[in-house]
Amino acid sequence: KLSSKTKYGLQACHFLGINYPDNTVSASTLENYVSVSGKYLEKIMRMLSTRNIVCANRGASGGYYL
């Protein structure tokens, strides 16, 4: 049985993988795709970022990418 953080993290990574060669994916787009609150997704993405699974860019054109 997977935890909710694991399930949402896998869904987010899947979506990032689909959009990989194009560009970064904004946090709000990920939030809509995964259907979870922004604060909870932010915690999950921070954990993935510190483990070098995803990368994050800040700023107006920022977002997450693999």
PDB file of C-alpha atoms in Angstrom:
ATOM      1  CA  LYS A   1       0.000   0.000   0.000  1.00  0.00           C
ATOM      2  CA  LEU A   2       1.393   3.393  -1.020  1.00  0.00           C
ATOM      3  CA  SER A   3       1.108   6.542   1.050  1.00  0.00           C
ATOM      4  CA  SER A   4      -0.771   9.526  -0.333  1.00  0.00           C
ATOM      5  CA  LYS A   5       2.494  11.477  -0.699  1.00  0.00           C
ATOM      6  CA  THR A   6       3.917   8.643  -2.791  1.00  0.00           C
ATOM      7  CA  LYS A   7       0.837   8.440  -5.010  1.00  0.00           C
ATOM      8  CA  TYR A   8       0.720  12.190  -5.602  1.00  0.00           C
ATOM      9  CA  GLY A   9       4.482  12.333  -6.149  1.00  0.00           C
ATOM     10  CA  LEU A  10       4.279   9.583  -8.760  1.00  0.00           C
ATOM     11  CA  GLN A  11       1.396  11.341 -10.508  1.00  0.00           C
ATOM     12  CA  ALA A  12       3.375  14.585 -10.573  1.00  0.00           C
ATOM     13  CA  CYS A  13       6.489  12.833 -11.930  1.00  0.00           C
ATOM     14  CA  HIS A  14       4.373  11.116 -14.577  1.00  0.00           C
ATOM     15  CA  PHE A  15       2.980  14.453 -15.727  1.00  0.00           C
ATOM     16  CA  LEU A  16       6.464  15.976 -15.747  1.00  0.00           C
ATOM     17  CA  GLY A  17       7.665  13.019 -17.814  1.00  0.00           C
ATOM     18  CA  ILE A  18       4.911  13.569 -20.375  1.00  0.00           C
ATOM     19  CA  ASN A  19       5.952  17.229 -20.705  1.00  0.00           C
ATOM     20  CA  TYR A  20       9.684  16.595 -20.348  1.00  0.00           C
ATOM     21  CA  PRO A  21      11.223  17.761 -23.625  1.00  0.00           C
ATOM     22  CA  ASP A  22       9.028  20.844 -23.984  1.00  0.00           C
ATOM     23  CA  ASN A  23       9.383  23.032 -20.918  1.00  0.00           C
ATOM     24  CA  THR A  24       8.781  23.418 -17.218  1.00  0.00           C
ATOM     25  CA  VAL A  25       5.380  22.785 -15.679  1.00  0.00           C
ATOM     26  CA  SER A  26       3.950  25.392 -13.323  1.00  0.00           C
ATOM     27  CA  ALA A  27       2.887  24.500  -9.808  1.00  0.00           C
ATOM     28  CA  SER A  28      -0.726  25.449 -10.542  1.00  0.00           C
ATOM     29  CA  THR A  29      -0.824  23.138 -13.580  1.00  0.00           C
ATOM     30  CA  LEU A  30       0.544  20.287 -11.475  1.00  0.00           C
ATOM     31  CA  GLU A  31      -1.961  21.102  -8.749  1.00  0.00           C
ATOM     32  CA  ASN A  32      -4.826  20.782 -11.240  1.00  0.00           C
ATOM     33  CA  TYR A  33      -3.474  17.545 -12.732  1.00  0.00           C
ATOM     34  CA  VAL A  34      -2.810  15.821  -9.405  1.00  0.00           C
ATOM     35  CA  SER A  35      -5.982  17.266  -7.792  1.00  0.00           C
ATOM     36  CA  VAL A  36      -4.388  18.124  -4.476  1.00  0.00           C
ATOM     37  CA  SER A  37      -3.964  21.357  -2.535  1.00  0.00           C
ATOM     38  CA  GLY A  38      -1.083  23.633  -3.437  1.00  0.00           C
ATOM     39  CA  LYS A  39       0.533  23.517   0.012  1.00  0.00           C
ATOM     40  CA  TYR A  40       0.513  19.712   0.110  1.00  0.00           C
ATOM     41  CA  LEU A  41       1.901  19.455  -3.407  1.00  0.00           C
ATOM     42  CA  GLU A  42       4.590  22.005  -2.521  1.00  0.00           C
ATOM     43  CA  LYS A  43       5.780  19.762   0.339  1.00  0.00           C
ATOM     44  CA  ILE A  44       5.864  16.743  -1.949  1.00  0.00           C
ATOM     45  CA  MET A  45       7.726  18.571  -4.706  1.00  0.00           C
ATOM     46  CA  ARG A  46      10.226  19.967  -2.186  1.00  0.00           C
ATOM     47  CA  MET A  47      10.987  16.408  -1.027  1.00  0.00           C
ATOM     48  CA  LEU A  48      11.457  15.276  -4.633  1.00  0.00           C
ATOM     49  CA  SER A  49      13.634  18.297  -5.362  1.00  0.00           C
ATOM     50  CA  THR A  50      15.953  17.740  -2.391  1.00  0.00           C
ATOM     51  CA  ARG A  51      16.449  14.141  -3.556  1.00  0.00           C
ATOM     52  CA  ASN A  52      17.298  15.366  -7.085  1.00  0.00           C
ATOM     53  CA  ILE A  53      14.337  13.595  -8.675  1.00  0.00           C
ATOM     54  CA  VAL A  54      12.859  16.828 -10.029  1.00  0.00           C
ATOM     55  CA  CYS A  55      14.306  20.291 -10.531  1.00  0.00           C
ATOM     56  CA  ALA A  56      12.604  23.561  -9.716  1.00  0.00           C
ATOM     57  CA  ASN A  57      12.976  26.993 -11.312  1.00  0.00           C
ATOM     58  CA  ARG A  58      11.739  30.095  -9.586  1.00  0.00           C
ATOM     59  CA  GLY A  59      10.323  33.202 -11.190  1.00  0.00           C
ATOM     60  CA  ALA A  60       7.683  34.164 -13.696  1.00  0.00           C
ATOM     61  CA  SER A  61       8.639  31.420 -16.153  1.00  0.00           C
ATOM     62  CA  GLY A  62       9.529  28.945 -13.417  1.00  0.00           C
ATOM     63  CA  GLY A  63       8.148  25.562 -12.586  1.00  0.00           C
ATOM     64  CA  TYR A  64       9.203  21.961 -12.216  1.00  0.00           C
ATOM     65  CA  TYR A  65      10.915  19.614 -14.657  1.00  0.00           C
ATOM     66  CA  LEU A  66      12.683  16.263 -14.635  1.00  0.00           C
TER      67      LEU A  66
END
